CSV table of C-alpha atoms in Angstrom, one decimal:
chain,number,residue,atom,x,y,z
A,597,UNK,CA,74.5,105.5,63.1
A,598,UNK,CA,76.0,106.9,59.9
A,599,UNK,CA,73.8,109.9,60.2
A,600,UNK,CA,75.1,110.6,63.7
A,601,UNK,CA,78.7,110.6,62.3
A,602,UNK,CA,78.0,112.7,59.3
A,603,UNK,CA,79.7,116.1,58.8
A,604,UNK,CA,76.4,117.9,58.2
A,605,UNK,CA,74.5,120.2,60.6
A,606,UNK,CA,72.8,117.2,62.4
A,607,UNK,CA,75.9,115.0,62.5
A,608,UNK,CA,78.7,114.8,65.1
A,609,UNK,CA,81.5,113.6,62.8
A,610,UNK,CA,83.2,117.1,62.6
A,611,UNK,CA,83.2,117.4,66.4
A,612,UNK,CA,84.6,113.9,66.9
A,613,UNK,CA,87.3,114.4,64.3
A,614,UNK,CA,88.4,117.8,65.6
A,615,UNK,CA,88.4,116.4,69.2
A,616,UNK,CA,90.6,113.5,68.1
A,617,UNK,CA,93.1,115.9,66.6
A,618,UNK,CA,93.0,117.9,69.8
A,619,UNK,CA,93.7,114.8,71.8
A,620,UNK,CA,96.6,113.9,69.5
A,621,UNK,CA,98.1,117.5,69.7
A,622,UNK,CA,97.6,117.6,73.5
A,623,UNK,CA,99.4,114.2,73.9
A,624,UNK,CA,102.3,115.3,71.6
A,625,UNK,CA,102.7,118.6,73.5
A,626,UNK,CA,102.7,116.7,76.8
A,627,UNK,CA,105.3,114.2,75.5
A,628,UNK,CA,107.6,117.0,74.4
A,629,UNK,CA,107.3,118.8,77.7
A,630,UNK,CA,107.9,115.5,79.4
A,631,UNK,CA,111.0,114.8,77.3
A,632,UNK,CA,112.6,118.1,78.4
A,633,UNK,CA,111.7,117.5,82.1
A,634,UNK,CA,112.6,113.8,82.0
A,635,UNK,CA,116.0,114.6,80.5
A,636,UNK,CA,116.7,116.9,83.5
A,637,UNK,CA,115.4,114.3,86.0
A,638,UNK,CA,117.6,111.6,84.5
A,639,UNK,CA,120.6,113.8,84.6
A,640,UNK,CA,119.9,114.7,88.2
A,641,UNK,CA,119.5,111.0,89.2
A,642,UNK,CA,122.8,110.1,87.5
A,643,UNK,CA,124.6,113.1,89.0
A,644,UNK,CA,127.5,112.7,91.5
A,645,UNK,CA,125.9,115.4,93.6
A,646,UNK,CA,123.8,114.0,96.4
A,647,UNK,CA,121.4,117.0,96.4
A,648,UNK,CA,120.7,116.6,92.7
A,649,UNK,CA,120.0,112.9,93.1
A,650,UNK,CA,117.6,113.7,96.0
A,651,UNK,CA,115.9,116.4,93.9
A,652,UNK,CA,115.4,113.9,91.0
A,653,UNK,CA,114.0,111.2,93.3
A,654,UNK,CA,111.7,113.7,95.1
A,655,UNK,CA,110.3,114.8,91.8
A,656,UNK,CA,109.6,111.2,90.7
A,657,UNK,CA,108.0,110.3,94.0
A,658,UNK,CA,105.7,113.4,94.0
A,659,UNK,CA,104.5,113.2,90.4
A,660,UNK,CA,104.2,109.4,90.3
A,661,UNK,CA,102.5,109.2,93.7
A,662,UNK,CA,99.8,111.9,93.2
A,663,UNK,CA,96.8,110.9,91.1
A,664,UNK,CA,96.9,112.5,87.6
A,665,UNK,CA,93.5,114.0,88.0
A,666,UNK,CA,94.6,115.8,91.2
A,667,UNK,CA,97.6,117.2,89.4
A,668,UNK,CA,95.4,118.6,86.7
A,669,UNK,CA,93.0,120.1,89.2
A,670,UNK,CA,95.9,121.7,91.1
A,671,UNK,CA,97.4,123.2,87.9
A,672,UNK,CA,94.1,124.4,86.4
A,673,UNK,CA,92.3,125.8,89.4
A,674,UNK,CA,95.5,126.8,91.2
A,675,UNK,CA,96.8,128.4,88.0
A,676,UNK,CA,93.6,130.2,87.4
A,677,UNK,CA,93.5,131.5,90.9
A,678,UNK,CA,97.1,132.8,90.6
A,679,UNK,CA,96.4,134.5,87.3
A,680,UNK,CA,93.3,136.1,88.7
A,681,UNK,CA,95.3,137.3,91.7
A,682,UNK,CA,98.0,138.8,89.5
A,683,UNK,CA,95.3,140.4,87.3
A,684,UNK,CA,93.6,142.0,90.2
A,685,UNK,CA,96.9,143.6,91.2
A,686,UNK,CA,97.0,145.3,87.9
A,687,UNK,CA,93.3,146.3,88.0
A,688,UNK,CA,91.6,143.4,86.3
A,689,UNK,CA,88.2,142.4,87.5
A,690,UNK,CA,86.5,139.0,87.8
A,691,UNK,CA,87.9,135.5,87.4
A,692,UNK,CA,90.6,134.9,84.8
A,693,UNK,CA,90.7,131.3,83.5
A,694,UNK,CA,94.0,129.6,82.7
A,695,UNK,CA,94.3,128.3,79.1
A,696,UNK,CA,92.9,124.8,79.3
A,697,UNK,CA,95.1,123.4,76.5
A,698,UNK,CA,98.3,124.9,78.0
A,699,UNK,CA,97.5,123.7,81.5
A,700,UNK,CA,96.5,120.3,80.4
A,701,UNK,CA,99.7,119.8,78.3
A,702,UNK,CA,101.8,121.1,81.2
A,703,UNK,CA,100.2,118.9,83.8
A,704,UNK,CA,100.4,115.7,81.7
A,705,UNK,CA,103.8,116.7,80.5
A,706,UNK,CA,105.2,117.0,84.1
A,707,UNK,CA,103.6,113.6,85.0
A,708,UNK,CA,105.1,112.1,81.8
A,709,UNK,CA,108.5,113.6,82.7
A,710,UNK,CA,108.6,111.6,85.9
A,711,UNK,CA,108.3,108.4,83.9
A,712,UNK,CA,110.5,109.5,81.1
A,713,UNK,CA,113.2,110.3,83.5
A,714,UNK,CA,113.4,106.7,84.5
A,715,UNK,CA,113.4,105.6,80.9
A,716,UNK,CA,116.3,107.8,80.0
A,717,UNK,CA,118.2,106.9,83.1
A,718,UNK,CA,117.9,103.2,82.4
A,719,UNK,CA,118.9,103.8,78.7
A,720,UNK,CA,122.0,105.7,79.9
A,721,UNK,CA,123.0,102.9,82.2
A,722,UNK,CA,122.5,100.3,79.4
A,723,UNK,CA,125.4,101.9,77.5
A,724,UNK,CA,128.7,100.1,77.5
A,725,UNK,CA,131.2,102.1,79.6
A,726,UNK,CA,134.0,101.0,77.2
A,727,UNK,CA,132.6,103.1,74.4
A,728,UNK,CA,132.7,106.3,76.4
A,729,UNK,CA,136.1,105.5,77.8
A,730,UNK,CA,137.4,104.8,74.3
A,731,UNK,CA,136.1,108.2,73.1
A,732,UNK,CA,137.7,110.0,76.0
A,733,UNK,CA,140.9,108.2,75.4
A,734,UNK,CA,141.2,109.3,71.8
A,735,UNK,CA,140.5,112.9,72.8
A,736,UNK,CA,137.0,113.2,71.4
A,737,UNK,CA,135.3,116.5,72.7
A,738,UNK,CA,132.4,116.1,75.1
A,739,UNK,CA,130.0,117.6,72.6
A,740,UNK,CA,130.9,115.0,70.0
A,741,UNK,CA,130.7,112.2,72.5
A,742,UNK,CA,127.1,113.3,73.4
A,743,UNK,CA,126.1,113.7,69.7
A,744,UNK,CA,127.7,110.7,68.2
A,745,UNK,CA,127.6,108.1,71.0
A,746,UNK,CA,125.4,109.0,73.9
A,747,UNK,CA,122.3,110.5,72.2
A,748,UNK,CA,121.9,107.9,69.4
A,749,UNK,CA,122.1,105.0,71.7
A,750,UNK,CA,120.0,106.5,74.5
A,751,UNK,CA,117.2,107.1,72.0
A,752,UNK,CA,117.5,103.6,70.7
A,753,UNK,CA,117.4,102.0,74.1
A,754,UNK,CA,114.7,104.4,75.3
A,755,UNK,CA,112.2,103.9,72.5
A,756,UNK,CA,110.5,100.7,73.9
A,757,UNK,CA,109.9,102.5,77.2
A,758,UNK,CA,108.9,105.7,75.5
A,759,UNK,CA,106.1,103.8,73.7
A,760,UNK,CA,104.6,102.9,77.0
A,761,UNK,CA,104.9,106.5,78.3
A,762,UNK,CA,103.2,107.7,75.1
A,763,UNK,CA,100.3,105.4,75.7
A,764,UNK,CA,100.0,106.6,79.2
A,765,UNK,CA,100.0,110.3,78.1
A,766,UNK,CA,97.4,109.5,75.4
A,767,UNK,CA,95.0,108.0,78.0
A,768,UNK,CA,95.7,110.7,80.6
A,769,UNK,CA,94.6,113.3,78.0
A,770,UNK,CA,91.1,112.2,78.7
A,771,UNK,CA,91.3,113.6,82.2
A,772,UNK,CA,91.8,117.1,80.8
A,773,UNK,CA,88.1,117.1,79.9
A,774,UNK,CA,87.5,118.4,83.4
A,775,UNK,CA,88.9,121.7,82.4
A,776,UNK,CA,86.4,122.1,79.6
A,777,UNK,CA,88.7,121.6,76.7
A,778,UNK,CA,86.9,119.6,73.9
A,779,UNK,CA,89.2,116.6,73.4
A,780,UNK,CA,88.0,113.2,72.5
A,781,UNK,CA,86.5,112.2,75.9
A,782,UNK,CA,84.7,115.5,76.2
A,783,UNK,CA,83.3,115.3,72.7
A,784,UNK,CA,82.0,111.8,73.4
A,785,UNK,CA,80.3,113.1,76.5
A,786,UNK,CA,78.7,116.0,74.7
A,787,UNK,CA,77.5,113.9,71.8
A,788,UNK,CA,76.2,111.2,74.1
A,789,UNK,CA,74.4,113.6,76.4
A,790,UNK,CA,72.8,115.5,73.5
A,791,UNK,CA,71.6,112.4,71.6
A,792,UNK,CA,71.0,110.1,74.6
A,793,UNK,CA,72.9,107.5,72.6
A,794,UNK,CA,75.5,106.9,75.2
A,795,UNK,CA,76.6,103.4,74.1
A,796,UNK,CA,77.2,104.5,70.5
A,797,UNK,CA,79.3,107.6,71.2
A,798,UNK,CA,81.3,106.1,74.1
A,799,UNK,CA,82.1,103.1,71.8
A,800,UNK,CA,83.1,105.5,69.0
A,801,UNK,CA,85.4,107.4,71.5
A,802,UNK,CA,87.0,104.1,72.6
A,803,UNK,CA,87.5,103.1,68.9
A,804,UNK,CA,89.2,106.4,68.2
A,805,UNK,CA,91.6,105.9,71.2
A,806,UNK,CA,92.3,102.4,69.9
A,807,UNK,CA,93.1,103.7,66.4
A,808,UNK,CA,95.5,106.3,67.8
A,809,UNK,CA,97.1,103.6,70.0
A,810,UNK,CA,97.6,101.1,67.1
A,811,UNK,CA,99.0,103.8,64.8
A,812,UNK,CA,101.4,105.0,67.4
A,813,UNK,CA,102.5,101.5,68.3
A,814,UNK,CA,103.3,100.9,64.6
A,815,UNK,CA,105.2,104.1,64.4
A,816,UNK,CA,107.3,103.3,67.4
A,817,UNK,CA,108.1,99.8,66.1
A,818,UNK,CA,109.2,101.1,62.8
A,819,UNK,CA,111.4,103.7,64.5
A,820,UNK,CA,113.0,101.0,66.7
A,821,UNK,CA,113.8,98.9,63.6
A,822,UNK,CA,115.2,101.8,61.6
A,823,UNK,CA,117.4,103.0,64.5
A,824,UNK,CA,118.6,99.5,65.1
A,825,UNK,CA,119.6,99.0,61.5
A,826,UNK,CA,121.2,102.4,61.3
A,827,UNK,CA,123.3,101.7,64.3
A,828,UNK,CA,124.3,98.3,63.1
A,829,UNK,CA,125.4,99.8,59.7
A,830,UNK,CA,127.3,102.5,61.4
A,831,UNK,CA,129.1,100.0,63.7
A,832,UNK,CA,129.9,97.8,60.8
A,833,UNK,CA,131.3,100.7,58.8
A,834,UNK,CA,133.6,101.7,61.7
A,835,UNK,CA,135.0,98.2,62.0
């Protein structure tokens, strides 16, 4: 087994390691895209405008109701078809493939955004109204209210839910293997198919996902503790 995981010419360690890094980068990119989209969805759902609330709800229903794999297929093949069509209008020939990493991050990010929107909305509703009213009463500018009151507490309340969303994005990254990008799932398939040692390499792939999960859970827990202590210290100093 050690020879199979070596970094030499006959080993698969280099491929597995680079694929694990690709999985991590893909999941991080999707999480960041989802954070931007989710913030907009949360703002739309909390809006006083009915059409904005309807828009936010519709987005959540669509991207939470359609299977993740189907979304990836639609973005990858649909995007490739659109790029090919535009290329042909400018004289290009043949099929033009959409960038697999970009499409994968975008598709998973949009799915993640539908869940992150609910996390941010719930975190905003968890804030005490009295704090906002007090800030408005003393004439604090809206920018300062957002920076000093809203954002720190929303992040603190949202972290537990964001941990779950991150785990979902991490596992959904395995679906991007259908686009041909060599992430952890694809690398496990290639190594298993080449060596016919399916059990070993799928077990290694599962272990790598588990390690990423454990490390990220630890990071989220530490962030929760630090933010909680920082907010308590800040509150104590103000009183």
